[in-house]
């Protein structure tokens, strides 16, 4: 293809990627090293607010931003180096915890608490998603042709449901007097409070993620299964390979590139877990890195938002994803290089 | 809070009416847009405003994140803003709302003096209702067991023990202790009830104090009588626990009281009464905060539009609207007839010493967030009381440094 034609084809896409991915990323990167603050002054203000019948007036000192001639608050922007990163990581607290020998208290610090959960969440759900996806794909592949369509449709349902709604429906099954909880309470004759236990919420969050993502893995693997070399399979049968051996030595190696692809996508998605925290209201017990960024960015009633710390937290999340992906990317690269020869 | 927020963000409701209708005193020919929260009282007020024609009312629980930026635009994206004493802060700080004194002189004859929110003598907002958290209780259970309505939190705990003993409900006590904003607000109530002060004159935090310890201790003692899932329990959750007869008492928002007598939802119609918020300590104020909801008018709009917007707003806040929606809120507007369920809120607001208004300061916004994020660790047992209060102060200081409030 001529370079000119190529440029016309990819131009719009490159432009969009620059506009919506590269520039915001660069801006977040810069903001994580800056702090923008309003210029404030302290003034005595008398405020009168209603009681039911009369009014209460109080005089208090308030900090208010100074407005410039256009009526917008004056701000100053400073380069602060890694200060925002230090504030997110709270390394001094980590140091103190190590020095005092109470390693457990590190996990009470927001970032580390979020990192611990996010990593566990990602790494535990990964094999489950791949395993379950593969199992469904094999089951469908071996099912009678007449019912295959229906099975595929039903298996895909969890993937189609909007994430927050999916999380909510599982929450409603278990929280309070949810159907499942009520059933368990009847069977075991005890009082169960799912949402009062961090580990129970953690399990539910993982269960939800596997339930939601396994259909994606299934679709990919099912497509891959259609291209397995039938001759190889038949010769394996003639050689006396059992069902498991055929899976282990013929099917899985054939699907390996797809398994790596699903693993890559899942690692990226799961590390950015967010819907689970919202859907299960798990903030008291479990938070994720993405939720931490969101929480910093969310303005409070007074309109304050911690943009610098949120930027730092977002950059740290990105670095985390890259580190997680390195082994898989290295493998793909090696395979790619190998096949070139 | 966050969950509701997300869901409601999707469910922004737009109400627009075409021509003017008969119930408005004048025909409005200027397009007036308003942005407010989405609860029943706002629905009543914006519906009444819409009768004047050319009113586009947006009711959105996410309003607090939109409002500061929308009002800072020039021209402002909305004419009328619905605010409370918590959410008016950024608009005041950034100077995006206008003083209303001239408009009140021209069109606000029907306003009562206590509706005017004055900042340094200038009226910046017009309040329409007050809201507070107060004690709601099951009168029938109290009658059956011969219990007195408690006036202190120690009394609440004794009463709760008696109700637990009798075993008439699942849990004697409910509380809005969902981690985040709600839990922080329950702490605020108790902390102020014990005479605490959030920040000092130099904006430094003061929650790691005797009042802070007492508030945490009292809240922990309350949890013994509560549903163990209290860290996901927001106002709607507590309201439903009441409606389904699962709890006997709760310090709940006055704006939720009307739901107790809603025959479509409630199994306890007529059985719930309201009393003043209990005292945390003898001689103190009720352990709660006072809130108001009201309207502001944007600064960055032409004067004619501001006048039209104010006239429309006055139509929304008139006696006719209150008569039609009497039980939806504790209205400050003339014509309001307090019902049985309003007694508690009125007793709370007129207590002596009276509870504080929720402070509209930047510091309070940061403190509220720090409390909401750090308190849950105390209730899950990850941290003890001292470590929790230290963590709150540290989180506040970090945020306040970043916001430029302390050096």
XYZ file of C-alpha atoms in Angstrom:
748
model
C 0.000 0.000 0.000
C 1.226 3.476 -0.784
C 2.170 5.498 2.239
C -0.298 8.181 1.194
C -3.213 5.763 1.090
C -2.173 4.234 4.374
C -2.020 7.674 5.971
C -5.554 8.446 4.778
C -6.814 5.184 6.237
C -5.207 5.394 9.654
C -5.220 9.197 9.930
C -8.643 9.582 11.567
C -7.921 6.779 13.988
C -4.525 8.220 14.940
C -6.093 11.638 15.402
C -8.800 10.243 17.692
C -6.249 8.279 19.677
C -4.095 11.352 20.126
C -7.065 13.481 21.128
C -8.794 11.079 23.504
C -5.932 8.934 24.807
C -2.510 10.505 24.327
C -3.288 14.111 25.268
C -5.349 13.283 28.376
C -2.632 10.866 29.435
C 0.068 13.499 28.990
C -2.067 15.996 30.880
C -2.641 13.570 33.767
C 1.077 12.806 33.784
C 1.929 16.517 34.066
C -0.761 17.187 36.668
C 0.599 14.464 38.895
C 3.713 16.610 39.321
C 1.810 19.861 39.819
C -0.442 21.243 42.492
C -2.931 23.942 41.583
C -4.313 25.856 44.528
C -6.643 28.817 44.858
C -5.157 31.914 46.487
C -7.091 32.150 49.725
C -7.662 34.765 52.372
C -9.185 34.467 55.797
C -12.149 36.724 56.412
C -14.675 37.259 59.167
C -18.099 36.416 57.781
C -21.471 36.762 59.436
C -23.812 34.023 58.232
C -27.510 33.923 59.054
C -29.324 30.624 58.551
C -32.873 29.594 59.397
C -34.036 27.733 62.449
C -37.699 26.812 62.298
C -39.066 30.115 63.558
C -36.173 32.482 63.989
C -32.773 32.887 62.473
C -29.372 32.042 63.867
C -26.536 34.348 62.953
C -22.954 33.353 63.607
C -19.763 35.245 62.895
C -16.930 32.962 61.966
C -13.619 33.171 60.179
C -13.828 31.549 56.788
C -11.213 30.798 54.199
C -12.379 32.059 50.833
C -10.598 32.208 47.494
C -9.592 35.642 46.186
C -11.336 36.462 42.914
C -9.592 38.245 40.066
C -11.152 41.075 38.000
C -13.100 38.556 35.859
C -14.695 37.098 38.963
C -12.878 33.776 38.752
C -10.769 32.489 41.638
C -7.057 33.209 41.340
C -4.953 30.101 41.334
C -1.289 29.287 41.580
C 0.290 26.227 40.026
C 3.481 24.824 41.445
C 5.750 22.005 40.374
C 6.028 19.735 43.367
C 7.966 16.787 41.978
C 6.916 13.498 43.500
C 5.010 15.013 46.425
C 1.593 13.792 45.252
C 2.985 10.297 44.711
C 4.424 10.345 48.217
C 1.040 11.426 49.584
C -0.756 8.603 47.805
C 1.819 5.972 48.793
C 2.211 7.321 52.370
C 5.674 5.829 52.550
C 6.429 7.455 55.923
C 3.539 5.465 57.428
C 4.761 2.308 55.729
C 8.232 2.964 57.145
C 6.799 3.500 60.616
C 4.811 0.281 60.361
C 7.895 -1.697 59.319
C 9.997 -0.091 62.041
C 7.450 -0.945 64.716
C 7.066 -4.476 63.359
C 3.303 -4.168 62.799
C 3.264 -5.082 59.126
C -0.491 -5.609 59.219
C -1.108 -1.922 59.752
C 0.310 -1.203 56.276
C -2.894 -2.729 54.924
C -4.934 -0.086 56.750
C -3.419 2.599 54.498
C -5.707 3.338 51.567
C -3.285 2.756 48.687
C -1.804 -0.442 50.063
C -5.194 -1.742 51.100
C -6.441 -1.105 47.552
C -3.317 -2.652 46.003
C -3.609 -5.774 48.139
C -7.235 -6.305 47.157
C -6.802 -5.371 43.493
C -3.909 -7.820 43.073
C -5.712 -10.655 44.855
C -8.828 -9.938 42.854
C -6.983 -9.900 39.535
C -4.828 -12.944 40.120
C -7.540 -15.136 41.648
C -10.129 -14.386 38.971
C -7.675 -14.889 36.070
C -7.372 -18.708 36.173
C -11.051 -19.040 37.056
C -12.137 -16.988 34.050
C -9.873 -18.924 31.678
C -10.801 -22.290 33.189
C -14.531 -21.641 33.204
C -14.455 -20.074 29.736
C -12.626 -23.103 28.364
C -14.990 -25.501 30.116
C -18.076 -23.832 28.657
C -16.469 -23.707 25.221
C -15.671 -27.438 25.332
C -19.134 -28.272 26.634
C -20.831 -26.268 23.886
C -18.526 -27.708 21.268
C -19.525 -31.222 22.303
C -23.234 -30.447 22.675
C -25.733 -31.620 20.088
C -25.938 -29.214 17.181
C -29.678 -28.695 17.715
C -29.351 -27.076 21.170
C -26.030 -25.303 20.600
C -27.626 -21.963 19.688
C -29.685 -21.828 22.867
C -26.719 -22.765 25.067
C -24.549 -20.087 23.459
C -27.254 -17.482 24.006
C -27.743 -18.365 27.660
C -23.990 -18.498 28.325
C -23.541 -15.049 26.849
C -26.226 -13.392 28.984
C -24.022 -12.400 31.962
C -21.671 -10.640 29.549
C -24.504 -8.641 27.992
C -25.892 -7.301 31.277
C -24.678 -3.820 32.251
C -21.910 -4.332 34.857
C -23.457 -2.295 37.675
C -26.833 -3.974 37.198
C -25.195 -7.406 37.206
C -23.351 -6.581 40.424
C -26.554 -5.269 41.979
C -28.530 -8.376 41.140
C -25.948 -10.540 42.886
C -25.877 -8.096 45.794
C -29.651 -8.397 46.159
C -29.382 -12.175 46.313
C -27.073 -11.998 49.322
C -27.331 -8.684 51.185
C -29.828 -8.114 53.991
C -32.515 -10.761 53.725
C -31.664 -11.644 50.132
C -33.148 -14.872 48.755
C -29.940 -16.882 49.033
C -29.141 -15.568 52.506
C -32.679 -16.261 53.711
C -32.433 -19.786 52.319
C -29.084 -20.397 54.027
C -30.454 -18.960 57.276
C -33.361 -21.405 57.094
C -31.116 -24.361 56.375
C -28.497 -23.564 58.989
C -30.866 -21.949 61.500
C -28.469 -19.075 62.168
C -28.428 -15.373 61.420
C -26.153 -14.561 58.492
C -24.984 -11.029 57.666
C -23.044 -11.228 54.438
C -22.275 -7.517 54.145
C -20.785 -7.386 57.638
C -17.823 -9.568 56.634
C -14.993 -8.348 54.443
C -14.088 -11.833 53.238
C -17.659 -12.605 52.231
C -17.890 -9.396 50.221
C -14.511 -10.176 48.652
C -15.746 -13.602 47.581
C -18.947 -12.159 46.134
C -16.981 -9.551 44.186
C -14.766 -12.246 42.664
C -17.734 -14.486 41.964
C -19.455 -11.627 40.156
C -16.378 -10.854 38.036
C -15.906 -14.475 36.972
C -19.618 -14.793 36.193
C -19.521 -11.605 34.172
C -16.306 -12.181 32.172
C -16.273 -15.954 31.607
C -18.642 -15.641 28.580
C -16.081 -13.404 26.879
C -13.402 -16.063 27.326
C -15.925 -18.672 26.169
C -16.688 -16.882 22.902
C -13.017 -16.512 22.050
C -12.161 -20.101 22.927
C -15.212 -21.463 21.136
C -14.117 -19.687 17.963
C -10.633 -21.132 18.441
C -12.008 -24.637 18.889
C -13.545 -24.496 15.396
C -10.065 -24.342 13.890
C -8.466 -27.225 15.788
C -6.860 -29.528 13.264
C -9.219 -32.535 13.079
C -6.523 -34.749 11.540
C -4.250 -34.224 14.535
C -7.146 -34.995 16.863
C -8.011 -38.171 14.991
C -4.419 -39.372 14.956
C -4.260 -38.662 18.683
C -7.311 -40.871 19.162
C -5.714 -43.630 17.083
C -2.557 -43.292 19.196
C -4.775 -44.012 22.185
C -4.725 -40.555 23.734
C -7.401 -40.125 26.397
C -9.836 -37.203 26.369
C -7.664 -35.327 28.866
C -4.481 -36.017 26.925
C -6.057 -34.743 23.730
C -7.025 -31.578 25.574
C -3.620 -31.230 27.192
C -1.449 -31.924 24.099
C -3.586 -30.881 21.126
C -6.344 -28.431 22.045
C -4.666 -26.241 24.654
C -1.439 -25.688 22.654
C -3.592 -24.737 19.691
C -5.552 -22.264 21.831
C -2.461 -20.883 23.591
C -2.315 -17.559 21.673
C -5.989 -17.033 22.472
C -5.479 -17.906 26.135
C -2.729 -15.299 26.300
C -4.983 -12.800 24.587
C -7.813 -13.419 27.071
C -5.347 -13.250 29.958
C -4.003 -9.895 28.725
C -7.461 -8.381 28.404
C -8.561 -9.784 31.746
C -5.489 -8.513 33.605
C -6.030 -5.028 32.209
C -9.741 -5.036 33.026
C -9.572 -6.638 36.450
C -6.777 -4.355 37.632
C -9.084 -1.448 36.863
C -11.967 -3.008 38.829
C -14.471 -0.385 39.879
C -18.063 -1.551 39.358
C -17.692 -4.170 42.071
C -16.944 -1.556 44.739
C -19.944 0.521 43.706
C -22.292 -2.394 43.149
C -21.486 -4.127 46.428
C -20.889 -0.910 48.451
C -17.719 -2.526 49.672
C -15.851 0.695 50.557
C -15.809 -0.110 54.267
C -14.105 -3.444 53.700
C -12.506 -3.570 50.261
C -11.441 -0.872 47.815
C -9.700 -1.025 44.448
C -7.065 1.282 42.959
C -9.461 2.623 40.348
C -12.002 3.414 43.046
C -9.305 5.247 44.997
C -8.627 7.479 41.984
C -12.345 8.107 41.560
C -12.755 8.930 45.231
C -9.926 11.482 45.099
C -11.385 13.070 42.002
C -14.951 13.245 43.284
C -15.649 16.755 44.614
C -16.950 17.072 48.158
C -19.833 19.351 49.136
C -17.483 22.316 49.356
C -16.226 21.676 45.815
C -12.735 20.482 46.763
C -11.208 17.745 44.669
C -7.725 16.268 44.992
C -6.746 16.410 41.314
C -2.999 16.045 41.877
C -3.331 12.994 44.080
C -5.928 11.520 41.713
C -3.483 11.993 38.807
C -0.689 10.359 40.775
C -2.980 7.481 41.711
C -4.028 7.054 38.058
C -0.393 6.980 36.924
C 0.423 4.404 39.612
C -2.485 2.257 38.413
C -1.128 2.424 34.877
C 2.354 1.483 36.030
C 0.829 -1.449 37.921
C -0.942 -2.719 34.807
C 2.252 -2.463 32.746
C 4.194 -4.453 35.352
C 1.491 -7.140 35.402
C 1.483 -7.394 31.624
C 5.260 -7.635 31.158
C 5.527 -11.452 31.471
C 2.717 -12.024 28.961
C 3.964 -9.385 26.553
C 7.464 -10.822 26.697
C 6.081 -14.231 25.828
C 4.048 -12.891 22.915
C 7.055 -11.000 21.652
C 9.250 -14.061 21.910
C 6.706 -16.173 20.017
C 6.387 -13.465 17.426
C 10.142 -13.268 16.971
C 10.369 -17.042 16.873
C 7.817 -17.299 14.097
C 9.605 -14.667 12.029
C 12.572 -16.980 11.544
C -24.282 7.453 48.482
C -22.013 6.572 45.586
C -24.323 3.867 44.318
C -27.355 6.101 44.414
C -25.305 8.762 42.742
C -24.390 6.519 39.848
C -27.885 5.272 39.348
C -29.412 8.691 39.563
C -26.869 10.127 37.156
C -28.446 7.935 34.552
C -31.917 8.885 35.627
C -31.684 12.629 35.263
C -35.215 13.735 34.753
C -36.066 16.609 32.545
C -39.336 18.356 33.021
C -40.371 20.913 30.512
C -43.690 22.500 29.898
C -44.831 24.274 26.807
C -47.367 27.020 27.410
C -48.136 28.896 30.577
C -50.863 27.474 32.746
C -53.507 29.042 34.857
C -51.924 28.484 38.287
C -49.118 30.968 37.792
C -49.657 34.634 38.522
C -47.814 35.780 35.416
C -46.873 34.414 32.026
C -43.164 33.782 31.792
C -41.674 34.305 28.319
C -37.986 33.939 29.177
C -36.464 30.455 29.207
C -35.506 29.641 32.786
C -33.399 26.583 33.628
C -32.929 25.136 37.079
C -30.690 22.437 38.511
C -31.471 20.909 41.881
C -31.482 17.679 43.830
C -34.161 15.158 42.964
C -36.088 14.491 46.180
C -39.840 15.001 46.589
C -39.731 18.560 47.905
C -37.772 19.715 44.854
C -40.181 17.910 42.582
C -43.061 19.810 44.195
C -41.277 23.160 43.883
C -40.107 22.707 40.285
C -43.552 21.471 39.227
C -45.040 24.641 40.688
C -42.415 26.751 38.894
C -43.152 24.982 35.609
C -46.726 26.269 35.747
C -45.387 29.671 34.665
C -44.179 28.293 31.357
C -40.744 28.166 29.708
C -39.213 26.480 32.737
C -36.773 23.628 32.257
C -36.140 21.946 35.579
C -33.399 19.380 35.927
C -33.662 17.199 39.028
C -30.463 15.277 39.512
C -28.907 13.671 42.579
C -25.540 14.377 40.930
C -26.257 18.099 40.981
C -23.455 18.833 43.410
C -20.751 17.793 40.966
C -22.323 19.711 38.084
C -23.364 22.902 39.787
C -20.031 24.669 40.462
C -18.791 24.307 36.864
C -22.191 25.017 35.306
C -22.616 28.237 37.305
C -19.025 29.344 36.628
C -19.687 29.297 32.863
C -20.498 32.619 31.212
C -23.380 32.728 30.560
C -24.271 30.317 33.310
C -25.883 27.086 32.120
C -28.661 27.390 34.686
C -30.534 30.347 36.122
C -31.806 28.787 39.325
C -29.812 26.452 41.531
C -31.223 24.281 44.271
C -28.708 24.107 47.116
C -28.360 23.186 50.771
C -26.001 24.621 53.351
C -23.481 21.951 52.374
C -23.566 22.495 48.615
C -23.823 26.301 48.525
C -20.165 26.594 49.599
C -18.436 26.319 46.192
C -20.937 28.752 44.626
C -20.312 31.303 47.382
C -16.544 30.809 47.280
C -16.305 31.238 43.531
C -18.736 34.136 43.472
C -21.005 32.546 40.855
C -24.319 33.456 42.510
C -25.790 36.954 42.846
C -27.065 38.899 45.869
C -30.852 38.780 45.877
C -31.765 41.865 47.940
C -33.027 43.975 45.002
C -35.074 41.107 43.600
C -36.544 40.378 47.026
C -37.534 44.038 47.417
C -39.303 43.903 44.053
C -40.862 40.423 44.053
C -40.297 38.773 47.423
C -43.093 40.287 49.531
C -44.296 36.886 50.639
C -40.974 35.677 52.010
C -40.574 35.325 55.766
C -37.461 36.961 57.256
C -36.060 33.629 58.445
C -36.013 32.326 54.855
C -33.270 34.757 53.854
C -29.759 33.323 54.006
C -27.573 36.322 54.732
C -23.837 36.412 54.241
C -22.342 39.627 55.607
C -25.723 41.309 55.362
C -26.371 40.353 51.736
C -29.056 37.798 50.954
C -27.409 35.119 48.824
C -30.047 32.389 48.960
C -33.701 31.891 49.841
C -34.420 28.871 52.008
C -37.592 26.855 51.510
C -37.306 24.066 54.051
C -35.275 22.819 56.967
C -34.049 19.303 57.435
C -32.393 17.584 60.360
C -31.775 14.129 61.725
C -33.974 13.369 64.702
C -35.309 10.442 66.698
C -38.054 8.473 65.023
C -39.591 5.640 67.013
C -42.394 3.075 66.964
C -45.060 4.489 69.280
C -46.932 1.158 69.431
C -43.866 -0.731 70.684
C -43.103 1.953 73.239
C -46.734 1.777 74.480
C -46.746 -2.026 74.664
C -43.504 -2.174 76.611
C -44.281 0.924 78.692
C -41.162 2.750 77.547
C -40.503 6.482 77.765
C -39.180 8.282 74.703
C -35.457 8.714 75.437
C -33.986 12.219 75.390
C -30.319 11.254 75.661
C -28.197 8.735 73.785
C -27.541 6.814 76.997
C -31.307 6.630 77.320
C -31.583 5.404 73.723
C -29.186 2.554 74.500
C -31.160 1.579 77.648
C -34.405 1.648 75.678
C -32.770 -0.389 72.908
C -31.688 -2.978 75.484
C -35.275 -3.242 76.758
C -36.627 -3.667 73.231
C -33.984 -6.270 72.445
C -34.960 -8.120 75.624
C -38.609 -8.136 74.526
C -37.584 -9.376 71.077
C -40.392 -7.582 69.231
C -38.291 -6.399 66.286
C -35.253 -7.742 64.422
C -33.030 -4.896 65.558
C -33.968 -2.199 68.104
C -31.907 0.518 66.414
C -31.285 1.696 62.857
C -28.710 4.255 61.751
C -27.508 5.830 58.510
C -23.984 4.477 58.884
C -23.112 3.544 55.308
C -19.376 4.047 54.869
C -18.580 7.391 53.290
C -20.756 10.488 53.532
C -23.472 8.935 55.733
C -21.169 7.464 58.352
C -19.225 10.722 58.497
C -22.461 12.647 59.019
C -23.505 10.397 61.900
C -20.114 11.021 63.473
C -20.528 14.769 62.926
C -23.843 14.697 64.776
C -22.446 12.819 67.740
C -19.187 14.792 67.798
C -21.032 18.121 67.871
C -23.398 16.673 70.476
C -20.382 16.060 72.725
C -19.338 19.673 72.204
C -16.604 18.956 69.671
C -15.138 21.408 67.198
C -13.836 20.197 63.849
C -11.086 22.671 63.077
C -9.241 25.403 64.893
C -8.760 29.003 63.725
C -5.652 28.019 61.757
C -7.669 25.332 59.895
C -5.862 22.583 61.800
C -8.023 19.545 62.676
C -9.310 19.068 66.218
C -11.205 15.785 66.013
C -8.570 13.817 67.922
C -10.068 15.044 71.163
C -12.185 13.920 74.074
C -15.359 14.620 72.095
C -14.009 12.496 69.226
C -13.289 9.567 71.540
C -16.703 9.835 73.186
C -18.467 10.021 69.825
C -16.702 6.883 68.554
C -17.404 5.069 71.801
C -21.105 5.941 71.675
C -21.390 4.918 68.024
C -19.689 1.600 68.732
C -22.119 0.951 71.597
C -25.021 1.728 69.257
C -23.888 -0.923 66.784
C -24.658 -3.676 69.323
C -28.346 -3.037 68.743
C -28.130 -2.611 64.987
C -28.263 -4.785 61.891
C -24.659 -6.046 61.531
C -24.725 -4.839 57.908
C -24.884 -1.222 59.069
C -21.878 -0.174 56.959
C -24.053 -0.415 53.829
C -27.066 1.212 55.484
C -28.003 4.578 53.947
C -31.120 6.701 54.512
C -33.259 4.639 52.134
C -32.153 1.427 53.836
C -33.110 2.728 57.288
C -36.387 4.093 55.925
C -37.225 0.653 54.545
C -36.221 -1.067 57.784
C -38.762 1.179 59.503
C -41.428 0.626 56.853
C -41.008 -3.154 57.071
C -41.197 -3.140 60.858
C -37.643 -4.378 61.353
C -36.412 -1.588 63.648
C -37.960 0.379 66.495
C -35.839 3.566 66.614
C -33.476 5.570 64.424
C -31.944 9.017 64.221
C -33.187 9.679 60.709
C -33.697 12.608 58.336
C -36.913 14.569 58.766
C -37.327 14.475 54.978
C -37.836 10.711 55.281
C -40.688 10.976 57.787
C -43.519 11.243 55.237
C -42.567 7.803 53.865
C -43.582 6.178 57.180
C -47.238 6.985 56.466
C -47.070 6.054 52.775
C -49.673 3.303 52.566
C -48.220 1.941 49.344
C -44.857 1.125 50.969
C -45.212 1.131 54.720
C -46.497 -1.573 57.055
C -46.344 0.802 60.029
C -48.661 3.610 58.891
C -49.528 5.841 61.840
C -47.275 3.937 64.247
C -44.089 5.961 63.863
C -43.663 9.192 65.781
C -40.820 11.680 65.896
C -39.114 13.373 68.835
C -36.184 15.761 69.174
C -32.739 14.350 68.402
C -31.344 12.902 71.659
C -28.652 14.746 73.594
C -25.189 13.235 73.661
C -24.416 14.886 77.009
C -26.438 16.694 79.659
C -26.805 20.396 78.952
C -25.554 20.045 75.400
C -27.347 20.629 72.132
C -29.193 17.745 70.446
C -26.620 15.552 68.698
C -27.514 16.582 65.175
C -27.026 19.355 62.621
C -29.523 21.698 61.036
C -29.791 21.864 57.270
C -31.690 24.100 54.927
C -32.534 23.687 51.281
C -33.247 26.659 49.086
C -32.618 28.455 45.832
C -29.849 30.655 44.468
C -29.742 32.700 41.244
C -26.714 32.630 38.947
C -24.538 35.718 38.612
C -23.426 35.223 35.007
C -26.832 35.873 33.386
C -28.478 39.097 32.146
C -30.463 41.003 34.779
C -33.776 40.504 32.934
C -33.292 36.739 32.959
C -32.360 36.836 36.626
C -35.551 38.738 37.356
C -37.677 36.257 35.405
C -35.918 33.381 37.156
C -36.533 34.910 40.571
C -40.219 35.533 39.824
C -40.612 31.951 38.662
C -38.837 30.716 41.787
C -41.185 32.758 43.982
C -44.119 31.032 42.255
C -42.490 27.718 43.127
C -42.121 28.723 46.762
C -45.617 30.084 47.324
C -48.335 29.100 49.787
C -50.296 27.315 47.083
C -47.412 24.885 46.525
C -47.062 24.271 50.275
C -50.770 23.599 50.706
C -50.646 21.011 47.947
C -47.470 19.343 49.264
C -47.720 19.994 52.992
C -46.205 16.728 54.227
C -43.242 16.499 51.847
C -40.935 18.662 53.974
C -40.642 20.960 56.991
C -41.420 24.041 54.912
C -40.404 27.530 56.008
C -43.046 29.028 53.737
C -46.217 30.571 55.160
C -49.225 28.286 55.015
C -47.305 25.250 56.269
C -49.204 23.127 58.808
C -46.793 20.916 60.774
C -48.162 17.377 61.040
C -47.506 14.699 63.650
C -44.221 13.620 62.061
C -42.854 17.178 61.902
C -42.941 17.611 65.679
C -39.556 16.008 66.188
C -37.776 18.228 63.699
C -39.363 21.350 65.115
C -38.480 20.309 68.669
C -34.902 19.712 67.506
C -34.589 23.052 65.738
C -36.053 25.003 68.643
C -34.085 23.196 71.388
C -32.004 25.303 73.731
C -29.065 25.238 73.153
C -29.939 24.677 69.506
C -27.913 22.343 67.302
C -25.477 23.975 64.884
C -26.152 24.466 61.233
C -23.935 22.183 59.171
C -20.930 24.447 58.543
C -20.589 25.631 54.938
C -16.815 25.875 54.787
C -14.127 24.385 52.564
C -12.543 22.877 55.664
C -15.752 21.008 56.502
C -15.908 19.534 53.001
C -12.397 18.123 53.408
C -13.110 16.952 56.950
C -16.292 15.189 55.851
C -14.388 13.268 53.169
C -11.575 12.355 55.567
C -14.102 11.103 58.123
C -16.025 9.114 55.525
C -12.873 7.377 54.313
C -11.168 6.667 57.618
C -14.047 5.878 60.011
C -14.996 2.482 58.508
C -11.664 0.984 59.662
C -12.759 1.628 63.254
C -16.037 -0.214 62.794
C -14.485 -3.168 60.973
C -11.984 -3.457 63.812
C -8.896 -2.686 61.730
C -8.001 0.317 63.872
C -8.696 1.351 67.451
C -10.294 4.696 68.304
C -7.050 6.618 68.805
C -5.484 5.341 65.592
C -8.697 6.153 63.706
C -8.801 9.741 64.938
C -5.107 10.128 64.121
C -5.713 8.735 60.619
C -8.609 11.170 60.132
C -6.457 14.126 61.126
C -3.667 12.978 58.865
C -5.992 12.484 55.889
C -7.492 15.912 56.525
C -4.086 17.599 56.760
C -2.917 16.010 53.496
C -6.082 17.160 51.720
C -5.982 20.632 53.270
C -2.357 21.090 52.226
C -3.219 20.089 48.691
C -6.183 22.489 48.689
C -3.940 25.279 49.987
C -5.860 25.785 53.251
C -2.865 25.085 55.481
C 0.828 25.488 54.840
